[in-house]
């Protein structure tokens, strides 16, 4: 066990550093989702790996032990977590967990949801609004663009009450609303 205050790496870098196809797909993802760097994609890959390995572990437990209380509880826990974050549907099975993609994880980030709800003109601006403290979830300010938004929290995303964007007469907010009406 290391020093508790020391940050640990939450991602693993690619094994082949200069693979052209991977670099191109990462570049497209970074542009589409307004990511700061490739590490955010790699972190989403780690989250995806964790969920997939959990699904494979449950499938292995079912094939070796059968449908025991432990396997059913583990399966329900994994599916419940993924359903809470809106990554899979209500009637999902383990195959749906194994078929998740990085885009599914990136779609549930606060930055992406703020942009999709029309609170920002671009994913980059959504990131800026979040880090500057203009966005709140259920009245609570959130300043982390990579925050994973659950389905229950999604409806309560709005501008922070004391933010200048909360005022309808704000010039930038007017430009955002005009752009959304044109689209």
mmCIF file of C-alpha atoms in Angstrom:
data_model
loop_
_atom_site.group_PDB
_atom_site.id
_atom_site.type_symbol
_atom_site.label_atom_id
_atom_site.label_comp_id
_atom_site.label_asym_id
_atom_site.label_seq_id
_atom_site.Cartn_x
_atom_site.Cartn_y
_atom_site.Cartn_z
ATOM 1 C CA UNK A 1 0.000 0.000 0.000
ATOM 2 C CA UNK A 2 1.338 3.374 -0.970
ATOM 3 C CA UNK A 3 0.954 6.795 0.480
ATOM 4 C CA UNK A 4 -2.795 7.520 0.724
ATOM 5 C CA UNK A 5 -2.468 11.096 -0.532
ATOM 6 C CA UNK A 6 -0.658 10.052 -3.682
ATOM 7 C CA UNK A 7 -2.725 9.958 -6.837
ATOM 8 C CA UNK A 8 -2.751 6.721 -8.762
ATOM 9 C CA UNK A 9 -2.931 6.344 -12.509
ATOM 10 C CA UNK A 10 -6.500 5.687 -13.637
ATOM 11 C CA UNK A 11 -5.687 4.670 -17.177
ATOM 12 C CA UNK A 12 -3.278 2.533 -19.146
ATOM 13 C CA UNK A 13 -1.629 3.938 -22.225
ATOM 14 C CA UNK A 14 -1.794 1.963 -25.476
ATOM 15 C CA UNK A 15 0.713 -0.820 -26.016
ATOM 16 C CA UNK A 16 1.494 0.341 -29.556
ATOM 17 C CA UNK A 17 2.160 4.063 -29.329
ATOM 18 C CA UNK A 18 2.149 4.938 -33.013
ATOM 19 C CA UNK A 19 -0.677 2.860 -34.447
ATOM 20 C CA UNK A 20 -2.201 5.051 -37.135
ATOM 21 C CA UNK A 21 -5.770 3.715 -37.015
ATOM 22 C CA UNK A 22 -6.013 4.065 -33.226
ATOM 23 C CA UNK A 23 -4.561 7.573 -33.282
ATOM 24 C CA UNK A 24 -7.067 8.652 -35.918
ATOM 25 C CA UNK A 25 -10.083 7.225 -34.056
ATOM 26 C CA UNK A 26 -8.886 8.851 -30.812
ATOM 27 C CA UNK A 27 -8.481 12.174 -32.603
ATOM 28 C CA UNK A 28 -12.040 11.998 -33.932
ATOM 29 C CA UNK A 29 -13.379 11.093 -30.468
ATOM 30 C CA UNK A 30 -11.444 13.937 -28.843
ATOM 31 C CA UNK A 31 -12.880 16.437 -31.323
ATOM 32 C CA UNK A 32 -16.467 15.138 -31.154
ATOM 33 C CA UNK A 33 -16.587 15.057 -27.355
ATOM 34 C CA UNK A 34 -14.409 18.130 -26.714
ATOM 35 C CA UNK A 35 -11.858 16.218 -24.679
ATOM 36 C CA UNK A 36 -8.764 17.891 -23.319
ATOM 37 C CA UNK A 37 -6.366 15.068 -24.168
ATOM 38 C CA UNK A 38 -6.158 11.388 -25.083
ATOM 39 C CA UNK A 39 -5.886 10.385 -21.431
ATOM 40 C CA UNK A 40 -9.606 11.031 -21.044
ATOM 41 C CA UNK A 41 -10.287 8.475 -23.782
ATOM 42 C CA UNK A 42 -7.920 6.024 -22.133
ATOM 43 C CA UNK A 43 -9.689 6.557 -18.788
ATOM 44 C CA UNK A 44 -13.042 5.797 -20.448
ATOM 45 C CA UNK A 45 -11.451 2.654 -21.902
ATOM 46 C CA UNK A 46 -10.432 1.599 -18.385
ATOM 47 C CA UNK A 47 -13.995 2.061 -17.111
ATOM 48 C CA UNK A 48 -15.231 0.008 -20.040
ATOM 49 C CA UNK A 49 -12.650 -2.720 -19.353
ATOM 50 C CA UNK A 50 -13.756 -2.850 -15.711
ATOM 51 C CA UNK A 51 -17.410 -3.367 -16.645
ATOM 52 C CA UNK A 52 -16.595 -5.934 -19.324
ATOM 53 C CA UNK A 53 -14.325 -7.916 -17.012
ATOM 54 C CA UNK A 54 -17.087 -7.894 -14.398
ATOM 55 C CA UNK A 55 -19.501 -9.299 -16.981
ATOM 56 C CA UNK A 56 -17.020 -11.989 -18.014
ATOM 57 C CA UNK A 57 -16.471 -12.848 -14.356
ATOM 58 C CA UNK A 58 -20.223 -13.267 -13.827
ATOM 59 C CA UNK A 59 -20.535 -15.417 -16.952
ATOM 60 C CA UNK A 60 -17.652 -17.585 -15.739
ATOM 61 C CA UNK A 61 -19.262 -17.934 -12.309
ATOM 62 C CA UNK A 62 -22.571 -18.953 -13.895
ATOM 63 C CA UNK A 63 -20.915 -21.556 -16.125
ATOM 64 C CA UNK A 64 -18.905 -23.088 -13.277
ATOM 65 C CA UNK A 65 -21.208 -22.681 -10.247
ATOM 66 C CA UNK A 66 -24.598 -22.304 -11.880
ATOM 67 C CA UNK A 67 -27.272 -19.823 -10.806
ATOM 68 C CA UNK A 68 -26.347 -19.418 -7.138
ATOM 69 C CA UNK A 69 -27.244 -16.540 -4.845
ATOM 70 C CA UNK A 70 -23.753 -15.119 -5.218
ATOM 71 C CA UNK A 71 -23.804 -15.112 -9.014
ATOM 72 C CA UNK A 72 -27.309 -13.641 -9.170
ATOM 73 C CA UNK A 73 -26.362 -10.912 -6.670
ATOM 74 C CA UNK A 74 -23.193 -10.041 -8.583
ATOM 75 C CA UNK A 75 -25.063 -9.963 -11.902
ATOM 76 C CA UNK A 76 -27.836 -7.776 -10.476
ATOM 77 C CA UNK A 77 -25.273 -5.428 -8.939
ATOM 78 C CA UNK A 78 -23.408 -5.001 -12.237
ATOM 79 C CA UNK A 79 -26.567 -4.560 -14.310
ATOM 80 C CA UNK A 80 -28.055 -2.189 -11.728
ATOM 81 C CA UNK A 81 -24.989 0.039 -11.808
ATOM 82 C CA UNK A 82 -24.967 0.206 -15.591
ATOM 83 C CA UNK A 83 -28.728 0.854 -15.720
ATOM 84 C CA UNK A 84 -28.415 3.641 -13.142
ATOM 85 C CA UNK A 85 -25.952 5.422 -15.428
ATOM 86 C CA UNK A 86 -28.049 4.765 -18.535
ATOM 87 C CA UNK A 87 -25.421 2.646 -20.258
ATOM 88 C CA UNK A 88 -27.805 -0.279 -20.790
ATOM 89 C CA UNK A 89 -31.578 -0.666 -20.920
ATOM 90 C CA UNK A 90 -33.937 -2.095 -18.328
ATOM 91 C CA UNK A 91 -34.159 -5.567 -19.915
ATOM 92 C CA UNK A 92 -30.439 -5.881 -20.627
ATOM 93 C CA UNK A 93 -28.423 -9.070 -20.422
ATOM 94 C CA UNK A 94 -24.716 -9.742 -20.043
ATOM 95 C CA UNK A 95 -24.259 -9.653 -23.816
ATOM 96 C CA UNK A 96 -25.337 -6.002 -23.767
ATOM 97 C CA UNK A 97 -22.611 -5.232 -21.231
ATOM 98 C CA UNK A 98 -20.016 -6.922 -23.424
ATOM 99 C CA UNK A 99 -21.164 -4.931 -26.457
ATOM 100 C CA UNK A 100 -20.644 -1.495 -24.827
ATOM 101 C CA UNK A 101 -18.334 0.939 -26.623
ATOM 102 C CA UNK A 102 -16.185 3.861 -25.506
ATOM 103 C CA UNK A 103 -18.701 6.245 -27.062
ATOM 104 C CA UNK A 104 -21.350 4.954 -24.636
ATOM 105 C CA UNK A 105 -19.152 5.919 -21.682
ATOM 106 C CA UNK A 106 -18.271 9.313 -23.184
ATOM 107 C CA UNK A 107 -21.964 10.068 -23.798
ATOM 108 C CA UNK A 108 -22.689 9.868 -20.053
ATOM 109 C CA UNK A 109 -20.107 12.487 -19.069
ATOM 110 C CA UNK A 110 -21.419 15.788 -17.703
ATOM 111 C CA UNK A 111 -19.604 17.692 -20.433
ATOM 112 C CA UNK A 112 -21.406 15.813 -23.191
ATOM 113 C CA UNK A 113 -24.806 16.006 -21.544
ATOM 114 C CA UNK A 114 -24.503 19.776 -20.989
ATOM 115 C CA UNK A 115 -23.762 20.170 -24.696
ATOM 116 C CA UNK A 116 -26.564 17.807 -25.789
ATOM 117 C CA UNK A 117 -29.106 19.634 -23.568
ATOM 118 C CA UNK A 118 -28.280 22.896 -25.327
ATOM 119 C CA UNK A 119 -26.693 24.673 -22.364
ATOM 120 C CA UNK A 120 -23.523 25.288 -24.417
ATOM 121 C CA UNK A 121 -22.734 25.961 -28.070
ATOM 122 C CA UNK A 122 -19.966 23.351 -28.331
ATOM 123 C CA UNK A 123 -18.440 20.535 -26.269
ATOM 124 C CA UNK A 124 -15.433 22.782 -25.567
ATOM 125 C CA UNK A 125 -17.687 25.526 -24.248
ATOM 126 C CA UNK A 126 -19.556 22.967 -22.133
ATOM 127 C CA UNK A 127 -16.232 21.995 -20.578
ATOM 128 C CA UNK A 128 -15.420 25.645 -19.901
ATOM 129 C CA UNK A 129 -18.818 26.332 -18.312
ATOM 130 C CA UNK A 130 -18.423 23.332 -16.025
ATOM 131 C CA UNK A 131 -14.889 24.128 -14.885
ATOM 132 C CA UNK A 132 -15.785 27.779 -14.263
ATOM 133 C CA UNK A 133 -18.682 26.731 -12.025
ATOM 134 C CA UNK A 134 -21.664 27.755 -14.148
ATOM 135 C CA UNK A 135 -23.307 24.288 -14.179
ATOM 136 C CA UNK A 136 -25.175 22.628 -11.315
ATOM 137 C CA UNK A 137 -26.886 19.308 -10.760
ATOM 138 C CA UNK A 138 -29.957 19.633 -8.522
ATOM 139 C CA UNK A 139 -28.709 23.044 -7.369
ATOM 140 C CA UNK A 140 -25.267 21.705 -6.390
ATOM 141 C CA UNK A 141 -22.331 23.138 -8.338
ATOM 142 C CA UNK A 142 -20.272 20.517 -10.185
ATOM 143 C CA UNK A 143 -16.894 21.499 -11.626
ATOM 144 C CA UNK A 144 -15.722 18.154 -13.029
ATOM 145 C CA UNK A 145 -16.373 17.684 -16.785
ATOM 146 C CA UNK A 146 -15.797 13.916 -16.561
ATOM 147 C CA UNK A 147 -18.484 13.443 -13.885
ATOM 148 C CA UNK A 148 -20.628 10.442 -14.806
ATOM 149 C CA UNK A 149 -24.256 11.551 -14.753
ATOM 150 C CA UNK A 150 -26.879 9.069 -13.660
ATOM 151 C CA UNK A 151 -30.262 8.921 -15.355
ATOM 152 C CA UNK A 152 -31.991 10.385 -12.279
ATOM 153 C CA UNK A 153 -29.629 13.391 -12.212
ATOM 154 C CA UNK A 154 -29.887 14.145 -15.925
ATOM 155 C CA UNK A 155 -33.138 16.113 -15.710
ATOM 156 C CA UNK A 156 -31.807 18.369 -12.932
ATOM 157 C CA UNK A 157 -28.813 19.753 -14.864
ATOM 158 C CA UNK A 158 -29.069 23.530 -15.201
ATOM 159 C CA UNK A 159 -27.093 26.717 -14.751
ATOM 160 C CA UNK A 160 -25.933 27.417 -11.183
ATOM 161 C CA UNK A 161 -28.249 29.853 -9.374
ATOM 162 C CA UNK A 162 -25.662 32.599 -8.762
ATOM 163 C CA UNK A 163 -23.999 32.191 -12.156
ATOM 164 C CA UNK A 164 -24.200 34.993 -14.679
ATOM 165 C CA UNK A 165 -25.684 32.418 -17.106
ATOM 166 C CA UNK A 166 -28.715 31.967 -14.838
ATOM 167 C CA UNK A 167 -29.903 35.414 -15.980
ATOM 168 C CA UNK A 168 -32.031 35.211 -19.136
ATOM 169 C CA UNK A 169 -30.580 38.528 -20.371
ATOM 170 C CA UNK A 170 -26.999 37.213 -20.466
ATOM 171 C CA UNK A 171 -25.557 37.850 -23.935
ATOM 172 C CA UNK A 172 -23.783 34.520 -24.294
ATOM 173 C CA UNK A 173 -26.860 32.651 -23.111
ATOM 174 C CA UNK A 174 -28.874 34.472 -25.773
ATOM 175 C CA UNK A 175 -26.367 33.330 -28.438
ATOM 176 C CA UNK A 176 -26.619 29.741 -27.186
ATOM 177 C CA UNK A 177 -30.410 29.854 -27.315
ATOM 178 C CA UNK A 178 -30.360 31.379 -30.819
ATOM 179 C CA UNK A 179 -28.020 28.677 -32.073
ATOM 180 C CA UNK A 180 -30.237 25.955 -30.596
ATOM 181 C CA UNK A 181 -33.309 27.429 -32.280
ATOM 182 C CA UNK A 182 -31.558 27.410 -35.655
ATOM 183 C CA UNK A 183 -30.455 23.797 -35.309
#
